[in-house]
PDB file of C-alpha atoms in Angstrom:
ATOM      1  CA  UNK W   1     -56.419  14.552 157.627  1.00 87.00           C
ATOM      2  CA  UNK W   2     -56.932  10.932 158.962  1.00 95.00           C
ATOM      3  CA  UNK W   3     -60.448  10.496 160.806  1.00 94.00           C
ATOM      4  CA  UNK W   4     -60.344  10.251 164.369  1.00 95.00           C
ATOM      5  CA  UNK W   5     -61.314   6.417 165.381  1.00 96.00           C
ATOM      6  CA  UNK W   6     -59.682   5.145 162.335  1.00 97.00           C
ATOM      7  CA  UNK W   7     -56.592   2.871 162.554  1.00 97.00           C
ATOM      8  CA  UNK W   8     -53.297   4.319 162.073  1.00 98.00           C
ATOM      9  CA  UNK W   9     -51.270   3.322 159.212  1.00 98.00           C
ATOM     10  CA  UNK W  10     -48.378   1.066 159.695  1.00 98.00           C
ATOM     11  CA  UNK W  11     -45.011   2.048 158.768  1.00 98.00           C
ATOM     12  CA  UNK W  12     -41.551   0.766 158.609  1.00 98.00           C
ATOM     13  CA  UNK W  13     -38.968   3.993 158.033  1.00 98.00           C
ATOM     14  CA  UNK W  14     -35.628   4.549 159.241  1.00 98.00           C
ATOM     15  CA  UNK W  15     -34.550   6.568 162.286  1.00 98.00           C
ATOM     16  CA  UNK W  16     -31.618   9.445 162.454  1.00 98.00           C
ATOM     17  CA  UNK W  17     -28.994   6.257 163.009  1.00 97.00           C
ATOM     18  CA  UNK W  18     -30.801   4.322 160.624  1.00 97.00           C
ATOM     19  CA  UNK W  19     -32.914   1.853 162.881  1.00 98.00           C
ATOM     20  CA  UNK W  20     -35.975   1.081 161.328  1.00 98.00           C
ATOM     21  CA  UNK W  21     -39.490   1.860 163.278  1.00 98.00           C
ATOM     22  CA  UNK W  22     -42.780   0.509 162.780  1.00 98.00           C
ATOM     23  CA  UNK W  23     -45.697   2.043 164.396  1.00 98.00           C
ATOM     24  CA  UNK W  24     -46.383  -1.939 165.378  1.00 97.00           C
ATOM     25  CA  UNK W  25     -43.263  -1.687 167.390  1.00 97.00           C
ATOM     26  CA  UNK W  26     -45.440   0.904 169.931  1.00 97.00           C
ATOM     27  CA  UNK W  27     -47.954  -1.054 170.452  1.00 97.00           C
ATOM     28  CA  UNK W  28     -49.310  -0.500 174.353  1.00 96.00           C
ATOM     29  CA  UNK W  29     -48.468   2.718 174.419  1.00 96.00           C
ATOM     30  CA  UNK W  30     -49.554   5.929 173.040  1.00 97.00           C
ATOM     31  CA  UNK W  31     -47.935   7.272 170.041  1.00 98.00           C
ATOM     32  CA  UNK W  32     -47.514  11.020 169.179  1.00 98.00           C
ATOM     33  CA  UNK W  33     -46.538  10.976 165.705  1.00 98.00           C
ATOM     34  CA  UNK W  34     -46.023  15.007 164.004  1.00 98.00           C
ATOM     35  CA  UNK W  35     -45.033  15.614 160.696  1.00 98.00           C
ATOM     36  CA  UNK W  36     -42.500  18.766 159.847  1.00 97.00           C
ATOM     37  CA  UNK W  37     -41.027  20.355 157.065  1.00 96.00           C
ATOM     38  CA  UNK W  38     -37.557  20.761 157.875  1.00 97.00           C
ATOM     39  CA  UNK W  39     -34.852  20.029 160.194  1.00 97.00           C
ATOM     40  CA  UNK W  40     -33.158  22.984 161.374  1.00 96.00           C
ATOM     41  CA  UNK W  41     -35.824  25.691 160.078  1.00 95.00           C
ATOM     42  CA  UNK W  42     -37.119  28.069 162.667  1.00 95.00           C
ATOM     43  CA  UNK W  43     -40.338  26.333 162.967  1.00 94.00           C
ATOM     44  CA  UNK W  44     -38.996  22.879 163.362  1.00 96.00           C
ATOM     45  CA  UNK W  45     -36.376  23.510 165.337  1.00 96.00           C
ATOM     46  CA  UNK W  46     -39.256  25.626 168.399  1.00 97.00           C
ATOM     47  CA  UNK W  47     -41.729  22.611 168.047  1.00 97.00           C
ATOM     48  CA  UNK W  48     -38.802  19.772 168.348  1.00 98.00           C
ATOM     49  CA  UNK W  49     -37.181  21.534 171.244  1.00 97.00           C
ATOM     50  CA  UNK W  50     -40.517  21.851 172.368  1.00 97.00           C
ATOM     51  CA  UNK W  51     -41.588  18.059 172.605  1.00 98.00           C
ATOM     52  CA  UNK W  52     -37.698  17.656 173.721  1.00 98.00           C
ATOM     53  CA  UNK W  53     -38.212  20.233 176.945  1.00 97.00           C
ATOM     54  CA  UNK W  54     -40.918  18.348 177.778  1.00 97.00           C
ATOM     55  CA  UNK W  55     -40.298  14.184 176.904  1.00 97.00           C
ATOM     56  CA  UNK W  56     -39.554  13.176 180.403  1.00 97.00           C
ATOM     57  CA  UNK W  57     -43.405  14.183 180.987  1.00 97.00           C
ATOM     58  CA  UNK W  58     -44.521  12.392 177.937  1.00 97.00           C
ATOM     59  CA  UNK W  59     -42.486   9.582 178.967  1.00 96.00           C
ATOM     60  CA  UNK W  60     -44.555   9.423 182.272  1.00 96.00           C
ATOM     61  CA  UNK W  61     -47.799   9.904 180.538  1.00 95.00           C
ATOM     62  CA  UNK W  62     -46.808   6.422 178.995  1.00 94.00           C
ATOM     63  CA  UNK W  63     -46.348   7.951 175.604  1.00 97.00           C
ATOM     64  CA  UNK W  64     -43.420   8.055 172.692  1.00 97.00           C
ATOM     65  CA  UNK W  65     -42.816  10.984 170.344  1.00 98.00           C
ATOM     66  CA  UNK W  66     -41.732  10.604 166.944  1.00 98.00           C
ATOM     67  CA  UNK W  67     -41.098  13.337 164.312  1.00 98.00           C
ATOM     68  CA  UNK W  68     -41.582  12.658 160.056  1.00 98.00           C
ATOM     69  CA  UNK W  69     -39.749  14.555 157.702  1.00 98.00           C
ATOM     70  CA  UNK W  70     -38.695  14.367 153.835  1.00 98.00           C
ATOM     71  CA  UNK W  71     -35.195  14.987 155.517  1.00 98.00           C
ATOM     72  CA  UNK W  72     -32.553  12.856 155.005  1.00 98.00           C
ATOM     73  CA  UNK W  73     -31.337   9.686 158.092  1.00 98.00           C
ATOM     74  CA  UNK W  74     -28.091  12.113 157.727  1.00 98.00           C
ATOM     75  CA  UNK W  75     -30.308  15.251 158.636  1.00 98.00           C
ATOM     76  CA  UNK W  76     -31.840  14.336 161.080  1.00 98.00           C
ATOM     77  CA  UNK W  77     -28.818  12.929 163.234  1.00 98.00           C
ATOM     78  CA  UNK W  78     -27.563  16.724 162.766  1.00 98.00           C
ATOM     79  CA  UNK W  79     -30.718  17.688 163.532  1.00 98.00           C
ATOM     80  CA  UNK W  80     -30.560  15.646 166.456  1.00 98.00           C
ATOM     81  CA  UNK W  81     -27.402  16.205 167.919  1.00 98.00           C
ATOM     82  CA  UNK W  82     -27.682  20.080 166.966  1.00 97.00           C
ATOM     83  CA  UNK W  83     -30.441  20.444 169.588  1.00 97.00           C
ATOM     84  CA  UNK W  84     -30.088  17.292 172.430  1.00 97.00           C
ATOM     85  CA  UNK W  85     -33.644  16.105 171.062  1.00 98.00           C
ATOM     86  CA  UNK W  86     -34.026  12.931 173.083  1.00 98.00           C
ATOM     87  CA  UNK W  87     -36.937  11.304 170.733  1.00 98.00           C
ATOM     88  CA  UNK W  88     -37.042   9.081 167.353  1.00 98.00           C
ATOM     89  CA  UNK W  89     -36.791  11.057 164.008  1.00 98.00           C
ATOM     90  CA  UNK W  90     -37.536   9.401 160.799  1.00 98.00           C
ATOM     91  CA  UNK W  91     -36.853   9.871 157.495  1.00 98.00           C
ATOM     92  CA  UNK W  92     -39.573   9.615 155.150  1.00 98.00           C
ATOM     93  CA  UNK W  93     -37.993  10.787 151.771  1.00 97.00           C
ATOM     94  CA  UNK W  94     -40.641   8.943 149.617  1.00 97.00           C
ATOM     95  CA  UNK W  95     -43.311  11.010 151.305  1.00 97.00           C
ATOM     96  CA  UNK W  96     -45.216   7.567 151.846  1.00 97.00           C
ATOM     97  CA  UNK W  97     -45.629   7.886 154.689  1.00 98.00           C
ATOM     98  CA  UNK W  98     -46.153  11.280 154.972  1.00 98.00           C
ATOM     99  CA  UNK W  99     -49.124  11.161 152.033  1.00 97.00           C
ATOM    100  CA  UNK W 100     -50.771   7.972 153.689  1.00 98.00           C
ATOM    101  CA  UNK W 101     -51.246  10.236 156.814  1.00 98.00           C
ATOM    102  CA  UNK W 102     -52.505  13.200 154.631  1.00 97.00           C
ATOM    103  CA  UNK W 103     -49.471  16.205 155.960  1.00 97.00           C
ATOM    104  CA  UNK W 104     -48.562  16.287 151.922  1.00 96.00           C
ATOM    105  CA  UNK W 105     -50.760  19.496 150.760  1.00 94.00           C
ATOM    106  CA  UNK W 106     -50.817  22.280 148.999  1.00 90.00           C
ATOM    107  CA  UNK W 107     -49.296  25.407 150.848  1.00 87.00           C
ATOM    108  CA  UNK W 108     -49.123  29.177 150.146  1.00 84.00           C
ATOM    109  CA  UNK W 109     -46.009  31.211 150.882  1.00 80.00           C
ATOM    110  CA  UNK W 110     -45.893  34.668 150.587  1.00 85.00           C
ATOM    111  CA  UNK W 111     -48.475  34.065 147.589  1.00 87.00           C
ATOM    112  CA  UNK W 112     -46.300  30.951 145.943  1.00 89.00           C
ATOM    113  CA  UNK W 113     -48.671  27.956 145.813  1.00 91.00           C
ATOM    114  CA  UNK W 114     -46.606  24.815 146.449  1.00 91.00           C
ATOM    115  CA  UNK W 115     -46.718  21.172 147.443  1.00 94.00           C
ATOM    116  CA  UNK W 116     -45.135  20.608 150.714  1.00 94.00           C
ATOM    117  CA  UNK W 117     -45.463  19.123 154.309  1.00 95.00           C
ATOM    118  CA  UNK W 118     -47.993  20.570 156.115  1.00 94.00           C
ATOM    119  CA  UNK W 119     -47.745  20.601 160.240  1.00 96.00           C
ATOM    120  CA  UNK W 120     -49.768  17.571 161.207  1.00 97.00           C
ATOM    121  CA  UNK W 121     -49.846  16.096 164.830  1.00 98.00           C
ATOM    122  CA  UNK W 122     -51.586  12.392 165.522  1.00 98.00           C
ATOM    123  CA  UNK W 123     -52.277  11.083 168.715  1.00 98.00           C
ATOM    124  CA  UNK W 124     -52.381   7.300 168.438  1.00 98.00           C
ATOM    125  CA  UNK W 125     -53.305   4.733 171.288  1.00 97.00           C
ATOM    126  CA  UNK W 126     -52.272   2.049 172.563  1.00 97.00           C
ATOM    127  CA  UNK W 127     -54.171  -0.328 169.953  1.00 97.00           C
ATOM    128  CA  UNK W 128     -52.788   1.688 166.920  1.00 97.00           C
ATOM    129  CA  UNK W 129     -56.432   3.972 166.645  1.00 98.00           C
ATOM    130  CA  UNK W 130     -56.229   7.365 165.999  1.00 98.00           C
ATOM    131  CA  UNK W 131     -57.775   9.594 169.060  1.00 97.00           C
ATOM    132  CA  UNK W 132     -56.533  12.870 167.508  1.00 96.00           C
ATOM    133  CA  UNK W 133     -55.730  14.495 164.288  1.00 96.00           C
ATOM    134  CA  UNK W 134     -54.355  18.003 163.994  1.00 96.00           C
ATOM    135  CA  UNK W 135     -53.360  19.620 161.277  1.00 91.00           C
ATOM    136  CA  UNK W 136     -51.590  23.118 160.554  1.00 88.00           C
ATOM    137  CA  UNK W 137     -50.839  23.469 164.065  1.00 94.00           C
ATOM    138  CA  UNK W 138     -48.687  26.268 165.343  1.00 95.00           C
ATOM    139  CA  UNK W 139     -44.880  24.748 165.979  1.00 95.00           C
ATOM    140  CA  UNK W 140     -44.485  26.509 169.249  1.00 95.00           C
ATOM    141  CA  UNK W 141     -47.746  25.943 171.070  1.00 96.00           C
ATOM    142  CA  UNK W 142     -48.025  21.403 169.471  1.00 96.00           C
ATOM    143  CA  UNK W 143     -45.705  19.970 172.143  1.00 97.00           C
ATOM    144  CA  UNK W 144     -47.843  21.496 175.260  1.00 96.00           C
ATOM    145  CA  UNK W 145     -51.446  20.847 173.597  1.00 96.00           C
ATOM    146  CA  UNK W 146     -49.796  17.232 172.919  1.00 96.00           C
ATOM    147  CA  UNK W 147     -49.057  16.912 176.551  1.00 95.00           C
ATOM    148  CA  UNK W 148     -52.192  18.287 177.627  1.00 94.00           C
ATOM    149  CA  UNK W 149     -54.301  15.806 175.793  1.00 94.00           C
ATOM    150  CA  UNK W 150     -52.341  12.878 177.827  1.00 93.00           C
ATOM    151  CA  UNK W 151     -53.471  14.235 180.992  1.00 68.00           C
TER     152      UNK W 151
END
């Protein structure tokens, strides 16, 4: 996991209707930026309708949300319109992006040892610094802690 302090990584990837996002683009505001898995796995799907329930609040914290996955621009606009999410979801299916922020690790699955995305949340200011890191964090209860740590 990226150290807190540390600057974030720029990145240029493609949203669900193929706009393309660079973290530079948020500048003056604070960023949450979570990695995922998979669109429309259990998971996923609780922690995205999770930061959707509550975006108006993030909004008025002065921050954006945006969700990485290996998932496909395609995907995620299923993804998207599947569930109302109201946020930016970008497709990362190099895993660049996803490896320069450290969520590619090893994972264990009902014993299976694989390579995969691992759950990591990043709060970013409005500078581009990283203020926190979070990894393997538990879908349902990410989108409140996020919110909390705007307060």
């Amino acid at each position: 996991m990226l150290e807190t302090g540390t600057m974030a990584p720029e990145f240029a990837l493609p949203d669900q209707n193929g706009n393309i996002h660079r973290l530079s683009d948020y500048r003056g505001r604070k960023v949450i930026l979570y990695f995922y898995p998979k669109d429309m796995t259990a998971g996923c799907t609780r922690q995205a309708c999770g930061f959707a329930e509550r975006y108006p609040q993030f909004l008025e914290k002065g921050a954006v949300v945006l969700g990485v996955s290996r998932d496909s621009v395609a995907s995620h606009k299923k993804f998207e319109q599947a569930h109302g999410l109201p946020f930016t979801l970008l497709s990362d299916t190099d895993r660049t992006v996803i490896e320069a922020y450290d969520a590619w690790k090893e994972k264990k699955n009902y014993g299976k040892v694989s390579m995969g995305v691992v759950r990591t949340t990043y709060l970013i200011d409005e500078e581009g610094r990283i203020i926190r890191a979070m990894d393997r964090v538990k879908a349902a209860e990410n989108p409140g802690q996020m919110l909390d740590m705007l307060a």
